[in-house]
């Protein structure tokens, strides 16, 4: 990617190489959508199963979210960023019955992320 977000694309590529199949929701959202403002929604979650984004991506927390104490965080930061805790199998701790158990109060990275723009998590839905 060239242009104003070229640096972000390079950082994203380096991060993805370091993390393997995992990535950062915030970085992916910014890279795919050209930048999001605070609170800007990334689209409607179609409720895919088996909840690909909740299993494959790290969820970074903002400083305010980290300080709020509302979320269970991983013991270690990733790339200097505090992230949501994950179960031993890799899924987000808030994933229950293939759905987000805290959907109404999910972190901003989850609100901003648009799974339909990420080929690793995108699910093609049958037409009506």
Coordinates of C-alpha atoms in Angstrom, one line a residue:
X1 CA 0.0 0.0 0.0
X2 CA 1.4 3.4 -0.9
X3 CA 0.1 6.8 0.0
X4 CA -0.6 8.3 3.4
X5 CA -1.3 4.8 5.0
X6 CA 1.8 3.1 3.6
X7 CA 3.6 3.2 6.9
X8 CA 0.6 1.6 8.6
X9 CA 0.5 -1.2 6.0
X10 CA 4.2 -1.9 6.6
X11 CA 3.7 -2.0 10.4
X12 CA 0.7 -4.2 9.9
X13 CA 2.7 -6.6 7.7
X14 CA 5.5 -6.7 10.3
X15 CA 3.0 -7.3 13.1
X16 CA 1.2 -10.1 11.2
X17 CA 4.5 -11.8 10.5
X18 CA 5.3 -11.7 14.2
X19 CA 1.9 -12.9 15.3
X20 CA 1.4 -15.6 12.7
X21 CA -2.3 -15.9 11.9
X22 CA -3.3 -13.3 14.5
X23 CA -3.5 -9.6 14.0
X24 CA -4.7 -6.5 15.6
X25 CA -8.3 -5.5 15.1
X26 CA -7.4 -1.8 15.4
X27 CA -4.5 -2.0 12.8
X28 CA -6.7 -4.0 10.4
X29 CA -9.6 -1.7 10.7
X30 CA -7.4 1.3 10.1
X31 CA -5.5 -0.3 7.2
X32 CA -8.7 -1.6 5.5
X33 CA -10.9 1.5 5.9
X34 CA -8.3 4.3 5.6
X35 CA -8.7 5.4 9.2
X36 CA -11.5 5.5 11.7
X37 CA -12.6 8.2 14.1
X38 CA -13.4 7.5 17.7
X39 CA -16.6 5.6 18.0
X40 CA -17.1 5.2 14.3
X41 CA -18.8 1.9 13.7
X42 CA -17.3 -0.6 11.3
X43 CA -20.6 -2.0 10.1
X44 CA -23.1 -4.6 11.3
X45 CA -21.7 -7.9 12.5
X46 CA -23.5 -10.6 10.6
X47 CA -23.0 -13.0 13.5
X48 CA -20.9 -15.5 11.7
X49 CA -20.2 -18.9 13.1
X50 CA -17.6 -19.9 14.3
X51 CA -16.9 -16.3 15.3
X52 CA -13.7 -16.0 13.2
X53 CA -12.7 -12.6 14.4
X54 CA -13.1 -13.6 18.1
X55 CA -10.8 -16.6 17.5
X56 CA -8.2 -15.2 15.1
X57 CA -7.5 -11.6 16.1
X58 CA -6.1 -9.9 19.1
X59 CA -8.3 -7.2 20.6
X60 CA -6.3 -4.2 21.7
X61 CA -7.7 -2.0 24.4
X62 CA -7.5 1.8 24.5
X63 CA -5.9 3.5 27.4
X64 CA -9.4 4.5 28.8
X65 CA -10.6 0.9 28.4
X66 CA -7.5 -0.5 30.1
X67 CA -7.9 1.9 33.0
X68 CA -11.7 1.3 33.3
X69 CA -11.2 -2.2 34.7
X70 CA -14.2 -3.4 32.7
X71 CA -12.3 -5.9 30.7
X72 CA -10.3 -9.0 31.5
X73 CA -6.8 -8.4 30.0
X74 CA -4.0 -10.7 29.0
X75 CA -1.1 -10.9 31.4
X76 CA 1.3 -9.7 28.7
X77 CA 1.0 -6.8 26.3
X78 CA 1.4 -7.4 22.5
X79 CA 3.5 -4.8 20.7
X80 CA 3.2 -2.6 23.8
X81 CA -0.6 -2.7 23.6
X82 CA -2.9 -4.2 26.3
X83 CA -5.2 -6.8 24.8
X84 CA -8.2 -8.8 25.9
X85 CA -7.5 -12.1 27.6
X86 CA -7.8 -15.2 25.5
X87 CA -8.6 -18.8 26.5
X88 CA -6.1 -21.6 26.1
X89 CA -7.5 -22.5 22.7
X90 CA -7.1 -18.9 21.5
X91 CA -10.6 -17.6 21.6
X92 CA -11.6 -14.3 23.3
X93 CA -12.6 -14.8 26.9
X94 CA -15.9 -13.1 26.2
X95 CA -16.9 -15.5 23.4
X96 CA -19.8 -17.7 24.6
X97 CA -21.9 -20.0 22.4
X98 CA -20.2 -18.5 19.3
X99 CA -21.4 -15.0 20.2
X100 CA -19.9 -12.0 22.1
X101 CA -21.2 -12.1 25.7
X102 CA -20.4 -8.4 26.1
X103 CA -21.6 -7.2 22.6
X104 CA -23.4 -4.1 23.9
X105 CA -20.3 -3.0 25.8
X106 CA -17.6 -4.5 23.6
X107 CA -14.2 -2.6 23.2
X108 CA -13.9 0.1 20.7
X109 CA -11.6 -2.0 18.5
X110 CA -14.4 -4.6 18.1
X111 CA -16.9 -1.8 17.3
X112 CA -14.5 -0.3 14.7
X113 CA -13.6 -3.6 13.0
X114 CA -15.4 -4.6 9.9
X115 CA -15.0 -8.4 9.4
X116 CA -16.4 -8.2 5.8
X117 CA -13.3 -6.2 4.8
X118 CA -10.8 -8.8 6.1
X119 CA -10.3 -11.9 3.9
X120 CA -9.1 -14.0 6.9
X121 CA -12.4 -13.6 8.7
X122 CA -14.9 -12.8 5.9
X123 CA -17.7 -15.2 5.4
X124 CA -19.6 -15.2 2.1
X125 CA -23.3 -15.2 2.9
X126 CA -25.8 -16.9 0.5
X127 CA -28.0 -14.5 -1.4
X128 CA -31.7 -14.3 -0.5

